[in-house]
Amino acid sequence: MEPFIVNAKTDLYAILGDPISHSMSPVIHNNAFRRFGMDKVFLAVRCDPEHVDEMMRSLRFMDLKGYVFTMPLKEMVFSHMDEVKDEAEITGAINCVQNENGRLIGYNTDSRGFWTAVASRNVKNRPINRVFILGMGGFAKAAAAQAALQGVKEIIAVNRMEETAYVDSFRAFAGRLQKKAPHSTVCLMDWDPAGWKEALAGADVVANATPNGLNCDGDLYLQFPYEYADPDAIFFDAIYTPLKTKFLEKAEQLGHPIVDGLDLLSHQGVCSFKIWTGMDVEPEQMRQDGLRFIQESAH
């Protein structure tokens, strides 16, 4: 294969957020572009959240073909879309955009990626009737939205209820969600691990949607009452730095199937790649590209 040379005709894609230097998205997407022989390149660009409006006006006319938004921009950019698709409308958050000649179409691949990543680890093919989510931020909404759209009957989200901005935002989201998926109930609980016994006992998926554990900083694994969880519950963590958080590590030691942040990133990546190119790529291939980069970087 001839070496790829970025040129004046190369299509540009990017991930935008702050911080951004930890992102693995350029790794998995550039590998996929090269695998298909596409004249495309994916970059990581830091964006100051205080200047989102200026950024969005610029992006509309810069001819980037597509981009991904990460924290803290996902909800901030929603109002700048010309069209909003699928789960993004429910969540009020955008993390994937297709630019069609200056017309911005927003998606939420967090939502789809969460569900397909969890389904890939559901080796016993258990029905998923209750999902227990730690957190009430943007990713928690994405996970809850897809769970409801997939027919999950009960969604429980927990957070410190004195954090009123998160709670009020999640309540508004829950109202929108129940109009779209009236078969699902959404329950909010306070961050009180001793009071989670009944809710956890019937949960088929336990998902960490908080930053607790990022860069090994956090005590969720010490707070969480694993003894209350169903023995077959699938444990999920959106974090991929480290690849296996202590929260997941302990769950795995107790015999639970686990889904890590690189699983999520890979399944998100598949969705975004399909939106931008119309091509299908295997999530396991994207995961292996990410793992290879992590291993090489460690040396």
mmCIF file of C-alpha atoms in Angstrom:
data_model
loop_
_atom_site.group_PDB
_atom_site.id
_atom_site.type_symbol
_atom_site.label_atom_id
_atom_site.label_comp_id
_atom_site.label_asym_id
_atom_site.label_seq_id
_atom_site.Cartn_x
_atom_site.Cartn_y
_atom_site.Cartn_z
ATOM 1 C CA MET A 1 0.000 0.000 0.000
ATOM 2 C CA GLU A 2 1.349 3.403 -0.986
ATOM 3 C CA PRO A 3 1.866 5.897 1.853
ATOM 4 C CA PHE A 4 -1.049 8.248 2.397
ATOM 5 C CA ILE A 5 -0.286 11.920 1.725
ATOM 6 C CA VAL A 6 -2.590 14.658 3.004
ATOM 7 C CA ASN A 7 -3.286 16.985 0.103
ATOM 8 C CA ALA A 8 -5.480 19.916 -0.912
ATOM 9 C CA LYS A 9 -8.353 17.561 -1.803
ATOM 10 C CA THR A 10 -8.276 15.605 1.470
ATOM 11 C CA ASP A 11 -11.617 15.676 3.326
ATOM 12 C CA LEU A 12 -11.231 16.909 6.911
ATOM 13 C CA TYR A 13 -12.998 15.572 10.019
ATOM 14 C CA ALA A 14 -12.375 16.509 13.643
ATOM 15 C CA ILE A 15 -13.252 15.968 17.276
ATOM 16 C CA LEU A 16 -13.768 19.151 19.301
ATOM 17 C CA GLY A 17 -13.794 19.627 23.055
ATOM 18 C CA ASP A 18 -11.744 20.715 26.035
ATOM 19 C CA PRO A 19 -9.674 18.858 27.143
ATOM 20 C CA ILE A 20 -9.020 16.942 23.952
ATOM 21 C CA SER A 21 -5.459 15.534 24.039
ATOM 22 C CA HIS A 22 -6.664 12.233 25.545
ATOM 23 C CA SER A 23 -9.057 11.456 22.675
ATOM 24 C CA MET A 24 -8.750 8.137 20.847
ATOM 25 C CA SER A 25 -11.157 9.155 18.071
ATOM 26 C CA PRO A 26 -8.373 10.218 15.652
ATOM 27 C CA VAL A 27 -6.756 6.799 16.086
ATOM 28 C CA ILE A 28 -9.811 4.708 15.272
ATOM 29 C CA HIS A 29 -11.131 6.909 12.463
ATOM 30 C CA ASN A 30 -7.826 7.476 10.684
ATOM 31 C CA ASN A 31 -7.161 3.731 10.763
ATOM 32 C CA ALA A 32 -10.620 3.110 9.284
ATOM 33 C CA PHE A 33 -10.080 5.732 6.563
ATOM 34 C CA ARG A 34 -6.761 4.121 5.623
ATOM 35 C CA ARG A 35 -8.275 0.636 5.613
ATOM 36 C CA PHE A 36 -10.860 1.732 3.051
ATOM 37 C CA GLY A 37 -8.320 3.758 1.049
ATOM 38 C CA MET A 38 -10.233 7.014 1.625
ATOM 39 C CA ASP A 39 -8.688 10.437 1.072
ATOM 40 C CA LYS A 40 -9.800 11.641 4.500
ATOM 41 C CA VAL A 41 -8.105 12.652 7.749
ATOM 42 C CA PHE A 42 -9.424 13.064 11.293
ATOM 43 C CA LEU A 43 -7.966 15.638 13.726
ATOM 44 C CA ALA A 44 -8.396 16.593 17.386
ATOM 45 C CA VAL A 45 -9.049 20.310 18.005
ATOM 46 C CA ARG A 46 -9.313 21.994 21.384
ATOM 47 C CA CYS A 47 -12.267 24.365 21.639
ATOM 48 C CA ASP A 48 -12.747 26.827 24.480
ATOM 49 C CA PRO A 49 -16.374 26.351 25.628
ATOM 50 C CA GLU A 50 -16.653 30.093 26.243
ATOM 51 C CA HIS A 51 -16.434 30.646 22.480
ATOM 52 C CA VAL A 52 -18.854 28.010 21.188
ATOM 53 C CA ASP A 53 -20.938 30.468 19.168
ATOM 54 C CA GLU A 54 -17.893 31.721 17.269
ATOM 55 C CA MET A 55 -16.709 28.164 16.703
ATOM 56 C CA MET A 56 -20.047 27.044 15.291
ATOM 57 C CA ARG A 57 -20.274 29.998 12.908
ATOM 58 C CA SER A 58 -16.799 29.129 11.631
ATOM 59 C CA LEU A 59 -17.434 25.395 11.301
ATOM 60 C CA ARG A 60 -20.492 25.936 9.149
ATOM 61 C CA PHE A 61 -18.347 27.525 6.419
ATOM 62 C CA MET A 62 -14.984 25.757 6.823
ATOM 63 C CA ASP A 63 -16.054 22.669 4.861
ATOM 64 C CA LEU A 64 -15.133 20.115 7.514
ATOM 65 C CA LYS A 65 -17.207 17.183 6.312
ATOM 66 C CA GLY A 66 -18.044 15.883 9.773
ATOM 67 C CA TYR A 67 -17.087 16.196 13.390
ATOM 68 C CA VAL A 68 -17.541 14.818 16.850
ATOM 69 C CA PHE A 69 -18.217 16.861 19.966
ATOM 70 C CA THR A 70 -17.000 15.731 23.344
ATOM 71 C CA MET A 71 -17.318 17.276 26.797
ATOM 72 C CA PRO A 72 -18.343 19.932 27.594
ATOM 73 C CA LEU A 73 -19.850 20.900 24.225
ATOM 74 C CA LYS A 74 -22.522 18.294 23.508
ATOM 75 C CA GLU A 75 -25.495 20.226 24.870
ATOM 76 C CA MET A 76 -24.043 23.659 24.083
ATOM 77 C CA VAL A 77 -24.064 23.063 20.312
ATOM 78 C CA PHE A 78 -27.613 21.705 20.066
ATOM 79 C CA SER A 79 -29.205 25.034 19.101
ATOM 80 C CA HIS A 80 -26.737 25.477 16.227
ATOM 81 C CA MET A 81 -28.021 22.470 14.259
ATOM 82 C CA ASP A 82 -30.175 22.845 11.162
ATOM 83 C CA GLU A 83 -31.589 19.351 11.631
ATOM 84 C CA VAL A 84 -31.521 16.966 14.583
ATOM 85 C CA LYS A 85 -31.867 13.218 14.197
ATOM 86 C CA ASP A 86 -33.169 10.370 16.279
ATOM 87 C CA GLU A 87 -31.979 10.181 19.887
ATOM 88 C CA ALA A 88 -30.335 13.610 19.754
ATOM 89 C CA GLU A 89 -33.754 15.233 19.736
ATOM 90 C CA ILE A 90 -34.708 13.465 22.972
ATOM 91 C CA THR A 91 -31.408 13.969 24.778
ATOM 92 C CA GLY A 92 -30.853 17.580 23.747
ATOM 93 C CA ALA A 93 -27.208 16.676 23.102
ATOM 94 C CA ILE A 94 -25.167 16.336 19.902
ATOM 95 C CA ASN A 95 -21.944 14.407 19.582
ATOM 96 C CA CYS A 96 -21.779 13.697 15.850
ATOM 97 C CA VAL A 97 -22.396 16.149 12.982
ATOM 98 C CA GLN A 98 -22.555 15.774 9.245
ATOM 99 C CA ASN A 99 -21.923 18.956 7.279
ATOM 100 C CA GLU A 100 -23.911 18.975 4.034
ATOM 101 C CA ASN A 101 -22.757 22.092 2.187
ATOM 102 C CA GLY A 102 -23.027 24.270 5.295
ATOM 103 C CA ARG A 103 -26.164 22.574 6.608
ATOM 104 C CA LEU A 104 -25.423 20.916 9.959
ATOM 105 C CA ILE A 105 -27.187 17.651 10.814
ATOM 106 C CA GLY A 106 -26.777 16.498 14.413
ATOM 107 C CA TYR A 107 -26.804 12.960 15.809
ATOM 108 C CA ASN A 108 -26.216 11.332 19.176
ATOM 109 C CA THR A 109 -24.027 8.278 18.662
ATOM 110 C CA ASP A 110 -23.356 8.082 22.415
ATOM 111 C CA SER A 111 -26.870 6.719 22.671
ATOM 112 C CA ARG A 112 -26.564 4.099 19.940
ATOM 113 C CA GLY A 113 -23.025 3.184 20.925
ATOM 114 C CA PHE A 114 -24.005 2.551 24.546
ATOM 115 C CA TRP A 115 -26.721 0.093 23.608
ATOM 116 C CA THR A 116 -24.829 -1.858 20.961
ATOM 117 C CA ALA A 117 -21.747 -2.084 23.202
ATOM 118 C CA VAL A 118 -23.838 -3.496 26.053
ATOM 119 C CA ALA A 119 -25.664 -5.874 23.697
ATOM 120 C CA SER A 120 -22.315 -7.214 22.441
ATOM 121 C CA ARG A 121 -21.463 -8.351 25.988
ATOM 122 C CA ASN A 122 -24.903 -9.814 26.727
ATOM 123 C CA VAL A 123 -23.655 -13.323 25.985
ATOM 124 C CA LYS A 124 -26.539 -14.972 27.876
ATOM 125 C CA ASN A 125 -28.995 -12.969 25.762
ATOM 126 C CA ARG A 126 -30.888 -11.887 28.886
ATOM 127 C CA PRO A 127 -33.835 -9.542 28.459
ATOM 128 C CA ILE A 128 -32.900 -6.069 29.699
ATOM 129 C CA ASN A 129 -35.832 -4.690 31.679
ATOM 130 C CA ARG A 130 -34.125 -2.363 34.153
ATOM 131 C CA VAL A 131 -31.088 -0.106 33.694
ATOM 132 C CA PHE A 132 -29.434 1.566 36.674
ATOM 133 C CA ILE A 133 -27.431 4.672 35.717
ATOM 134 C CA LEU A 134 -24.953 6.504 37.930
ATOM 135 C CA GLY A 135 -25.129 10.189 37.013
ATOM 136 C CA MET A 136 -27.573 12.581 35.359
ATOM 137 C CA GLY A 137 -25.367 14.411 32.855
ATOM 138 C CA GLY A 138 -25.239 14.265 29.067
ATOM 139 C CA PHE A 139 -24.072 10.680 28.733
ATOM 140 C CA ALA A 140 -26.604 9.475 31.322
ATOM 141 C CA LYS A 141 -29.355 10.991 29.176
ATOM 142 C CA ALA A 142 -27.987 9.317 26.063
ATOM 143 C CA ALA A 143 -27.906 5.919 27.755
ATOM 144 C CA ALA A 144 -31.397 6.368 29.199
ATOM 145 C CA ALA A 145 -32.826 7.479 25.854
ATOM 146 C CA GLN A 146 -31.559 4.454 23.978
ATOM 147 C CA ALA A 147 -32.588 2.081 26.749
ATOM 148 C CA ALA A 148 -36.150 3.426 26.551
ATOM 149 C CA LEU A 149 -36.210 3.296 22.753
ATOM 150 C CA GLN A 150 -35.063 -0.331 22.943
ATOM 151 C CA GLY A 151 -38.028 -1.224 25.167
ATOM 152 C CA VAL A 152 -36.443 -1.185 28.633
ATOM 153 C CA LYS A 153 -39.308 -0.905 31.102
ATOM 154 C CA GLU A 154 -37.555 0.862 33.970
ATOM 155 C CA ILE A 155 -34.657 3.327 34.023
ATOM 156 C CA ILE A 156 -33.217 4.522 37.332
ATOM 157 C CA ALA A 157 -30.766 7.434 37.449
ATOM 158 C CA VAL A 158 -28.958 8.430 40.632
ATOM 159 C CA ASN A 159 -27.208 11.676 41.487
ATOM 160 C CA ARG A 160 -26.666 13.981 44.422
ATOM 161 C CA MET A 161 -30.029 15.686 44.489
ATOM 162 C CA GLU A 162 -28.569 18.946 45.828
ATOM 163 C CA GLU A 163 -26.910 19.376 42.405
ATOM 164 C CA THR A 164 -30.069 21.029 41.152
ATOM 165 C CA ALA A 165 -28.838 21.931 37.646
ATOM 166 C CA TYR A 166 -28.246 18.249 36.804
ATOM 167 C CA VAL A 167 -31.473 17.147 38.446
ATOM 168 C CA ASP A 168 -33.660 19.792 36.798
ATOM 169 C CA SER A 169 -32.123 19.099 33.406
ATOM 170 C CA PHE A 170 -32.640 15.358 33.796
ATOM 171 C CA ARG A 171 -36.262 15.835 34.903
ATOM 172 C CA ALA A 172 -36.966 17.882 31.775
ATOM 173 C CA PHE A 173 -35.295 15.195 29.671
ATOM 174 C CA ALA A 174 -37.312 12.442 31.400
ATOM 175 C CA GLY A 175 -40.514 14.262 30.491
ATOM 176 C CA ARG A 176 -39.507 14.387 26.813
ATOM 177 C CA LEU A 177 -38.457 10.773 26.879
ATOM 178 C CA GLN A 178 -41.708 9.461 28.303
ATOM 179 C CA LYS A 179 -43.643 11.151 25.501
ATOM 180 C CA LYS A 180 -41.507 9.256 22.970
ATOM 181 C CA ALA A 181 -41.398 5.980 24.909
ATOM 182 C CA PRO A 182 -44.482 5.823 27.177
ATOM 183 C CA HIS A 183 -43.832 2.164 28.015
ATOM 184 C CA SER A 184 -40.724 3.159 30.015
ATOM 185 C CA THR A 185 -40.679 4.696 33.473
ATOM 186 C CA VAL A 186 -37.809 6.945 34.555
ATOM 187 C CA CYS A 187 -37.042 7.179 38.265
ATOM 188 C CA LEU A 188 -34.594 9.586 39.939
ATOM 189 C CA MET A 189 -32.833 8.611 43.145
ATOM 190 C CA ASP A 190 -30.469 10.384 45.506
ATOM 191 C CA TRP A 191 -26.811 9.373 45.752
ATOM 192 C CA ASP A 192 -27.287 7.147 48.782
ATOM 193 C CA PRO A 193 -25.709 3.716 48.135
ATOM 194 C CA ALA A 194 -27.305 2.242 51.241
ATOM 195 C CA GLY A 195 -30.723 3.001 49.720
ATOM 196 C CA TRP A 196 -30.112 1.314 46.371
ATOM 197 C CA LYS A 197 -30.706 -2.282 47.461
ATOM 198 C CA GLU A 198 -34.114 -2.837 45.876
ATOM 199 C CA ALA A 199 -33.313 -0.915 42.698
ATOM 200 C CA LEU A 200 -30.055 -2.783 42.093
ATOM 201 C CA ALA A 201 -31.470 -6.216 42.856
ATOM 202 C CA GLY A 202 -33.524 -6.172 39.660
ATOM 203 C CA ALA A 203 -31.119 -4.217 37.430
ATOM 204 C CA ASP A 204 -29.865 -5.972 34.288
ATOM 205 C CA VAL A 205 -27.355 -3.214 33.458
ATOM 206 C CA VAL A 206 -25.416 -0.954 35.837
ATOM 207 C CA ALA A 207 -23.818 1.992 34.026
ATOM 208 C CA ASN A 208 -21.344 4.557 35.315
ATOM 209 C CA ALA A 209 -22.018 7.828 33.492
ATOM 210 C CA THR A 210 -19.945 9.969 35.872
ATOM 211 C CA PRO A 211 -16.253 10.970 35.621
ATOM 212 C CA ASN A 212 -15.541 9.138 38.904
ATOM 213 C CA GLY A 213 -12.601 6.870 38.072
ATOM 214 C CA LEU A 214 -11.142 8.919 35.213
ATOM 215 C CA ASN A 215 -7.336 8.725 35.285
ATOM 216 C CA CYS A 216 -7.690 6.452 38.351
ATOM 217 C CA ASP A 217 -9.074 9.393 40.314
ATOM 218 C CA GLY A 218 -12.186 8.445 42.242
ATOM 219 C CA ASP A 219 -13.716 6.192 44.847
ATOM 220 C CA LEU A 220 -16.816 4.829 43.117
ATOM 221 C CA TYR A 221 -15.568 1.268 43.525
ATOM 222 C CA LEU A 222 -15.388 1.859 47.276
ATOM 223 C CA GLN A 223 -18.828 3.474 47.501
ATOM 224 C CA PHE A 224 -20.746 1.107 45.258
ATOM 225 C CA PRO A 225 -22.741 -1.677 47.017
ATOM 226 C CA TYR A 226 -21.862 -4.585 44.722
ATOM 227 C CA GLU A 227 -23.537 -6.996 47.127
ATOM 228 C CA TYR A 228 -26.944 -5.584 46.116
ATOM 229 C CA ALA A 229 -26.469 -6.177 42.382
ATOM 230 C CA ASP A 230 -27.973 -9.066 40.438
ATOM 231 C CA PRO A 231 -25.190 -11.659 39.923
ATOM 232 C CA ASP A 232 -25.652 -11.546 36.131
ATOM 233 C CA ALA A 233 -25.930 -7.765 35.795
ATOM 234 C CA ILE A 234 -23.740 -6.249 33.079
ATOM 235 C CA PHE A 235 -21.479 -3.462 34.395
ATOM 236 C CA PHE A 236 -20.624 -0.582 32.070
ATOM 237 C CA ASP A 237 -18.238 2.375 32.357
ATOM 238 C CA ALA A 238 -17.941 5.166 29.772
ATOM 239 C CA ILE A 239 -14.347 5.917 30.867
ATOM 240 C CA TYR A 240 -11.439 4.504 28.828
ATOM 241 C CA THR A 241 -8.575 6.126 30.729
ATOM 242 C CA PRO A 242 -7.742 3.746 32.333
ATOM 243 C CA LEU A 243 -9.102 1.070 30.029
ATOM 244 C CA LYS A 244 -10.454 -0.898 32.971
ATOM 245 C CA THR A 245 -11.531 1.323 35.845
ATOM 246 C CA LYS A 246 -11.459 0.076 39.410
ATOM 247 C CA PHE A 247 -15.262 0.137 39.290
ATOM 248 C CA LEU A 248 -15.202 -2.387 36.420
ATOM 249 C CA GLU A 249 -12.246 -4.301 37.798
ATOM 250 C CA LYS A 250 -14.092 -5.108 40.996
ATOM 251 C CA ALA A 251 -17.275 -6.014 39.110
ATOM 252 C CA GLU A 252 -15.306 -8.428 36.928
ATOM 253 C CA GLN A 253 -13.695 -10.009 39.970
ATOM 254 C CA LEU A 254 -17.207 -10.679 41.258
ATOM 255 C CA GLY A 255 -18.125 -12.443 38.018
ATOM 256 C CA HIS A 256 -20.060 -9.706 36.203
ATOM 257 C CA PRO A 257 -19.739 -9.193 32.438
ATOM 258 C CA ILE A 258 -18.175 -5.764 31.840
ATOM 259 C CA VAL A 259 -18.276 -3.161 29.065
ATOM 260 C CA ASP A 260 -15.445 -0.622 29.059
ATOM 261 C CA GLY A 261 -15.079 2.827 27.525
ATOM 262 C CA LEU A 262 -13.119 1.532 24.531
ATOM 263 C CA ASP A 263 -16.062 -0.770 23.735
ATOM 264 C CA LEU A 264 -18.274 2.312 23.811
ATOM 265 C CA LEU A 265 -15.876 4.375 21.685
ATOM 266 C CA SER A 266 -15.666 1.601 19.098
ATOM 267 C CA HIS A 267 -19.427 1.266 18.783
ATOM 268 C CA GLN A 268 -19.841 5.054 18.657
ATOM 269 C CA GLY A 269 -17.168 5.153 15.981
ATOM 270 C CA VAL A 270 -19.009 2.605 13.862
ATOM 271 C CA CYS A 271 -22.132 4.797 13.955
ATOM 272 C CA SER A 272 -20.260 8.000 13.069
ATOM 273 C CA PHE A 273 -18.294 6.319 10.279
ATOM 274 C CA LYS A 274 -21.525 5.026 8.739
ATOM 275 C CA ILE A 275 -23.114 8.500 8.913
ATOM 276 C CA TRP A 276 -20.129 10.152 7.216
ATOM 277 C CA THR A 277 -19.199 7.533 4.621
ATOM 278 C CA GLY A 278 -22.098 5.116 4.259
ATOM 279 C CA MET A 279 -19.621 2.298 4.958
ATOM 280 C CA ASP A 280 -19.800 -0.405 7.619
ATOM 281 C CA VAL A 281 -16.828 -1.154 9.842
ATOM 282 C CA GLU A 282 -16.553 -3.797 12.553
ATOM 283 C CA PRO A 283 -16.493 -2.405 16.106
ATOM 284 C CA GLU A 284 -13.942 -5.040 17.111
ATOM 285 C CA GLN A 285 -11.597 -3.750 14.416
ATOM 286 C CA MET A 286 -11.862 -0.225 15.825
ATOM 287 C CA ARG A 287 -11.321 -1.575 19.323
ATOM 288 C CA GLN A 288 -8.176 -3.432 18.232
ATOM 289 C CA ASP A 289 -6.842 -0.267 16.571
ATOM 290 C CA GLY A 290 -7.344 1.572 19.859
ATOM 291 C CA LEU A 291 -5.750 -1.198 21.913
ATOM 292 C CA ARG A 292 -2.741 -1.340 19.612
ATOM 293 C CA PHE A 293 -2.210 2.399 19.975
ATOM 294 C CA ILE A 294 -2.484 2.188 23.777
ATOM 295 C CA GLN A 295 0.045 -0.648 23.911
ATOM 296 C CA GLU A 296 2.504 1.085 21.574
ATOM 297 C CA SER A 297 2.173 4.358 23.486
ATOM 298 C CA ALA A 298 2.973 2.560 26.738
ATOM 299 C CA HIS A 299 6.355 1.588 25.285
#
